[in-house]
């Protein structure tokens, strides 16, 4: 699909600088469209059908951006916030220019896999309650998590507001005063995992998302680090 857009918008979305900076690039005669030097940064250009060169280098156009972040604790899953740092604030400017938004929310004190994209259609598909996209978490739980909890989660849990969750798979990795578990849920209610454990009189003390659909967190990403998805990861998500 092709779409005409202002040249300065295309260039800044591709990470070539702010609108002001890319205007200067055009003014300096550094930008060519189909071999002709562009004189006006407001020119309507079709980035798919037309060849754009900056300083004689051809640009590879892309409309969408898909970023995997290892969200750290202490930042909020939002694009803007008056008080707290947001996950978008952590991105370099050239990526912020694409206007990505987090796909769903992790609590401020939850860490791990967060996808950010400007592809509204994919975000909608992943978040749709009808699609039941699995989300896998690793957690530390105060108290001994045992067989009765596994069975309760398998049946579905009644939350504090009366909502009945879908069946969830709970696996105990380490049983102790503080247990370590893996849990897969198929929906995304507010504070869902914390509230599910609260319903069985236990407390989540650490929570990390490790997968969403077929997409696994790249464990080589440190807290707050991010990278663009690989082509095969995007395919997995789109399945
Ligand atoms: N469940 C929670 O309680 N918190 C999260 O951040 C994600 C799932």
CSV table of C-alpha atoms and ligand atoms in Angstrom, one decimal:
chain,number,residue,atom,x,y,z
A,1,UNK,CA,0.0,0.0,0.0
A,2,UNK,CA,1.4,3.4,-0.8
A,3,UNK,CA,0.6,6.7,0.8
A,4,UNK,CA,1.8,10.2,0.0
A,5,UNK,CA,3.2,12.1,3.0
A,6,UNK,CA,5.1,15.3,3.7
A,7,UNK,CA,8.8,14.8,3.0
A,8,UNK,CA,9.9,16.2,6.4
A,9,UNK,CA,7.6,13.7,8.2
A,10,UNK,CA,9.0,10.8,6.2
A,11,UNK,CA,12.6,11.8,6.9
A,12,UNK,CA,12.1,12.4,10.6
A,13,UNK,CA,10.1,9.1,11.0
A,14,UNK,CA,13.1,7.4,9.5
A,15,UNK,CA,15.3,8.8,12.2
A,16,UNK,CA,17.1,11.4,10.2
A,17,UNK,CA,16.5,14.1,12.8
A,18,UNK,CA,13.8,16.4,14.1
A,19,UNK,CA,11.4,18.2,11.7
A,20,UNK,CA,13.7,21.3,12.0
A,21,UNK,CA,16.8,19.3,11.3
A,22,UNK,CA,15.4,17.5,8.2
A,23,UNK,CA,14.1,20.8,6.9
A,24,UNK,CA,17.7,22.0,7.0
A,25,UNK,CA,18.8,18.9,5.1
A,26,UNK,CA,16.4,19.7,2.4
A,27,UNK,CA,17.4,23.4,2.4
A,28,UNK,CA,21.1,22.3,2.0
A,29,UNK,CA,20.1,20.3,-1.2
A,30,UNK,CA,21.0,17.0,0.5
A,31,UNK,CA,17.7,15.2,-0.4
A,32,UNK,CA,16.8,13.8,-3.8
A,33,UNK,CA,13.5,12.4,-4.9
A,34,UNK,CA,13.7,10.2,-8.0
A,35,UNK,CA,17.0,11.8,-8.8
A,36,UNK,CA,15.9,15.4,-8.5
A,37,UNK,CA,17.0,17.6,-5.6
A,38,UNK,CA,14.0,18.4,-3.4
A,39,UNK,CA,13.5,22.1,-2.7
A,40,UNK,CA,10.5,22.0,-0.4
A,41,UNK,CA,10.4,19.9,2.8
A,42,UNK,CA,6.6,20.0,2.6
A,43,UNK,CA,6.6,18.2,-0.7
A,44,UNK,CA,4.1,15.3,-0.9
A,45,UNK,CA,6.1,12.1,-1.5
A,46,UNK,CA,5.2,8.5,-1.8
A,47,UNK,CA,7.9,6.7,0.1
A,48,UNK,CA,7.0,3.3,-1.3
A,49,UNK,CA,6.9,4.2,-4.9
A,50,UNK,CA,9.5,7.0,-5.0
A,51,UNK,CA,13.2,6.7,-4.5
A,52,UNK,CA,14.5,9.0,-1.7
A,53,UNK,CA,18.2,9.7,-1.3
A,54,UNK,CA,19.9,11.6,1.5
A,55,UNK,CA,23.5,12.6,0.9
A,56,UNK,CA,23.4,10.2,-2.1
A,57,UNK,CA,22.4,7.3,0.0
A,58,UNK,CA,19.1,5.6,-0.8
A,59,UNK,CA,16.7,5.3,2.2
A,60,UNK,CA,14.9,2.1,3.0
A,61,UNK,CA,11.4,3.1,3.9
A,62,UNK,CA,9.4,1.5,6.6
A,63,UNK,CA,6.1,2.5,8.0
A,64,UNK,CA,5.9,0.4,11.1
A,65,UNK,CA,8.3,-0.1,14.0
A,66,UNK,CA,8.3,-3.1,16.4
A,67,UNK,CA,10.4,-2.8,19.5
A,68,UNK,CA,11.0,-5.4,22.2
A,69,UNK,CA,11.9,-3.9,25.6
A,70,UNK,CA,13.0,-5.4,28.8
A,71,UNK,CA,10.9,-3.0,30.9
A,72,UNK,CA,12.6,-2.1,34.2
A,73,UNK,CA,10.7,-1.6,37.4
A,74,UNK,CA,9.8,2.1,38.2
A,75,UNK,CA,8.7,3.2,34.8
A,76,UNK,CA,5.1,3.3,33.6
A,77,UNK,CA,3.7,1.6,30.5
A,78,UNK,CA,2.4,4.7,28.8
A,79,UNK,CA,3.4,7.2,26.2
A,80,UNK,CA,3.2,10.2,28.5
A,81,UNK,CA,3.0,10.8,32.2
A,82,UNK,CA,3.2,13.9,34.3
A,83,UNK,CA,5.0,12.3,37.2
A,84,UNK,CA,6.8,9.1,36.1
A,85,UNK,CA,9.2,8.1,33.4
A,86,UNK,CA,7.5,6.2,30.7
A,87,UNK,CA,8.7,3.3,28.6
A,88,UNK,CA,8.6,5.6,25.6
A,89,UNK,CA,10.9,8.1,27.4
A,90,UNK,CA,13.5,5.3,27.5
A,91,UNK,CA,13.7,5.1,23.7
A,92,UNK,CA,16.1,7.0,21.6
A,93,UNK,CA,14.6,10.0,19.7
A,94,UNK,CA,14.9,8.4,16.3
A,95,UNK,CA,12.6,5.6,17.5
A,96,UNK,CA,10.3,8.0,19.4
A,97,UNK,CA,9.8,9.7,16.0
A,98,UNK,CA,7.7,6.7,14.9
A,99,UNK,CA,5.3,7.4,17.8
A,100,UNK,CA,5.3,3.8,19.1
A,101,UNK,CA,3.0,2.9,22.0
A,102,UNK,CA,3.2,0.0,24.5
A,103,UNK,CA,1.0,-3.0,23.6
A,104,UNK,CA,-0.9,-3.4,26.8
A,105,UNK,CA,0.4,-2.5,30.3
A,106,UNK,CA,2.8,-3.9,32.8
A,107,UNK,CA,2.5,-2.5,36.3
A,108,UNK,CA,5.1,0.1,37.4
A,109,UNK,CA,6.8,-2.6,39.6
A,110,UNK,CA,6.6,-5.4,36.9
A,111,UNK,CA,9.5,-5.9,34.6
A,112,UNK,CA,10.1,-7.9,31.4
A,113,UNK,CA,8.8,-8.2,27.9
A,114,UNK,CA,7.0,-5.2,26.6
A,115,UNK,CA,6.3,-4.7,22.9
A,116,UNK,CA,6.1,-1.2,21.6
A,117,UNK,CA,4.7,-0.5,18.1
A,118,UNK,CA,2.9,2.1,15.9
A,119,UNK,CA,1.1,-0.8,14.2
A,120,UNK,CA,-2.3,-0.3,15.6
A,121,UNK,CA,-3.8,-3.3,13.9
A,122,UNK,CA,-1.3,-5.7,15.3
A,123,UNK,CA,-1.6,-4.1,18.8
A,124,UNK,CA,-5.4,-4.5,18.6
A,125,UNK,CA,-5.1,-8.2,17.6
A,126,UNK,CA,-2.7,-9.0,20.4
A,127,UNK,CA,-4.9,-7.2,23.0
A,128,UNK,CA,-8.3,-8.4,21.8
A,129,UNK,CA,-10.0,-10.3,24.6
A,130,UNK,CA,-11.4,-12.7,22.0
A,131,UNK,CA,-8.0,-13.8,20.8
A,132,UNK,CA,-6.8,-15.2,24.2
A,133,UNK,CA,-3.1,-14.5,23.4
A,134,UNK,CA,-1.1,-16.3,26.1
A,135,UNK,CA,1.1,-14.2,28.3
A,136,UNK,CA,3.8,-16.0,30.4
A,137,UNK,CA,5.2,-14.6,33.6
A,138,UNK,CA,7.8,-15.6,36.1
A,139,UNK,CA,7.0,-14.7,39.7
A,140,UNK,CA,8.1,-14.9,43.3
A,141,UNK,CA,5.2,-15.6,45.6
A,142,UNK,CA,5.2,-15.1,49.4
A,143,UNK,CA,4.0,-18.4,50.8
A,144,UNK,CA,4.1,-22.1,49.7
A,145,UNK,CA,2.5,-22.5,46.3
A,146,UNK,CA,1.1,-26.0,46.0
A,147,UNK,CA,-1.2,-28.4,44.2
A,148,UNK,CA,-4.4,-26.8,45.5
A,149,UNK,CA,-3.3,-23.5,43.9
A,150,UNK,CA,-2.4,-25.2,40.6
A,151,UNK,CA,-5.9,-26.7,40.6
A,152,UNK,CA,-7.6,-23.5,41.5
A,153,UNK,CA,-5.8,-21.6,38.7
A,154,UNK,CA,-6.7,-24.4,36.3
A,155,UNK,CA,-10.4,-24.0,37.1
A,156,UNK,CA,-10.3,-20.2,36.9
A,157,UNK,CA,-10.1,-17.8,39.8
A,158,UNK,CA,-12.8,-15.4,41.1
A,159,UNK,CA,-11.2,-12.0,41.5
A,160,UNK,CA,-12.1,-9.4,44.2
A,161,UNK,CA,-14.6,-7.7,41.9
A,162,UNK,CA,-16.4,-11.1,41.1
A,163,UNK,CA,-14.8,-11.5,37.7
A,164,UNK,CA,-14.1,-15.2,36.8
A,165,UNK,CA,-10.8,-15.6,35.1
A,166,UNK,CA,-10.2,-18.0,32.3
A,167,UNK,CA,-8.2,-21.1,33.3
A,168,UNK,CA,-4.6,-20.3,33.9
A,169,UNK,CA,-1.6,-22.7,33.9
A,170,UNK,CA,0.5,-22.5,37.0
A,171,UNK,CA,3.8,-24.3,37.4
A,172,UNK,CA,5.8,-24.4,40.6
A,173,UNK,CA,9.5,-24.1,40.0
A,174,UNK,CA,10.7,-23.7,43.6
A,175,UNK,CA,8.5,-24.3,46.6
A,176,UNK,CA,9.4,-22.5,49.8
A,177,UNK,CA,8.7,-19.6,52.1
A,178,UNK,CA,9.0,-17.6,48.9
A,179,UNK,CA,8.0,-19.8,46.0
A,180,UNK,CA,9.0,-19.3,42.4
A,181,UNK,CA,6.4,-20.0,39.7
A,182,UNK,CA,5.6,-19.7,36.1
A,183,UNK,CA,2.1,-18.7,35.1
A,184,UNK,CA,0.4,-18.4,31.8
A,185,UNK,CA,-2.8,-16.3,31.5
A,186,UNK,CA,-4.9,-15.7,28.4
A,187,UNK,CA,-6.3,-12.3,29.2
A,188,UNK,CA,-5.1,-9.1,30.7
A,189,UNK,CA,-7.2,-7.7,33.5
A,190,UNK,CA,-5.9,-4.9,35.7
A,191,UNK,CA,-3.3,-6.4,38.2
A,192,UNK,CA,-4.5,-9.8,37.1
A,193,UNK,CA,-1.8,-12.0,38.4
A,194,UNK,CA,-1.5,-10.1,41.7
A,195,UNK,CA,-5.2,-10.4,42.2
A,196,UNK,CA,-5.3,-14.1,41.3
A,197,UNK,CA,-2.7,-14.8,44.0
A,198,UNK,CA,-4.5,-12.5,46.4
A,199,UNK,CA,-7.6,-14.7,45.9
A,200,UNK,CA,-5.7,-17.7,47.2
A,201,UNK,CA,-4.2,-15.7,50.1
A,202,UNK,CA,-0.8,-15.2,48.6
A,203,UNK,CA,1.2,-12.2,47.6
A,204,UNK,CA,3.2,-11.6,44.5
A,205,UNK,CA,6.5,-10.0,45.5
A,206,UNK,CA,8.3,-10.0,42.1
A,207,UNK,CA,6.8,-10.2,38.6
A,208,UNK,CA,8.4,-10.5,35.2
A,209,UNK,CA,6.8,-11.2,31.8
A,210,UNK,CA,8.8,-13.6,29.8
A,211,UNK,CA,6.6,-14.2,26.7
A,212,UNK,CA,3.6,-12.9,24.8
A,213,UNK,CA,2.1,-15.2,22.2
A,214,UNK,CA,5.1,-16.9,20.6
A,215,UNK,CA,7.4,-14.0,21.3
A,216,UNK,CA,10.0,-14.6,24.0
A,217,UNK,CA,11.9,-12.0,25.9
A,218,UNK,CA,15.5,-11.8,24.7
A,219,UNK,CA,17.3,-12.4,28.0
A,220,UNK,CA,20.4,-10.7,26.8
A,221,UNK,CA,18.5,-7.4,27.1
A,222,UNK,CA,19.3,-5.7,30.4
A,223,UNK,CA,16.7,-3.8,32.3
A,224,UNK,CA,15.6,-0.8,30.2
A,225,UNK,CA,17.3,-2.1,27.1
A,226,UNK,CA,15.4,-2.7,23.9
A,227,UNK,CA,15.9,-3.6,20.3
A,228,UNK,CA,13.8,-3.9,17.1
A,229,UNK,CA,12.1,-7.2,16.5
A,230,UNK,CA,13.8,-9.6,14.1
A,231,UNK,CA,11.8,-10.5,11.0
A,232,UNK,CA,11.1,-14.0,12.2
A,233,UNK,CA,9.9,-12.7,15.6
A,234,UNK,CA,7.5,-10.4,13.9
A,235,UNK,CA,6.2,-13.4,11.9
A,236,UNK,CA,5.7,-15.4,15.1
A,237,UNK,CA,3.7,-12.6,16.6
A,238,UNK,CA,1.5,-12.2,13.5
A,239,UNK,CA,0.6,-15.9,13.4
B,1,LIG,N1,-0.5,-9.1,36.3
B,1,LIG,C1,-0.2,-8.2,37.2
B,1,LIG,O1,-0.7,-8.2,38.3
B,1,LIG,N2,0.6,-7.1,36.9
B,1,LIG,C2,1.2,-7.0,35.7
B,1,LIG,O2,2.0,-6.1,35.4
B,1,LIG,C3,0.9,-8.0,34.7
B,1,LIG,C4,0.0,-9.0,35.0
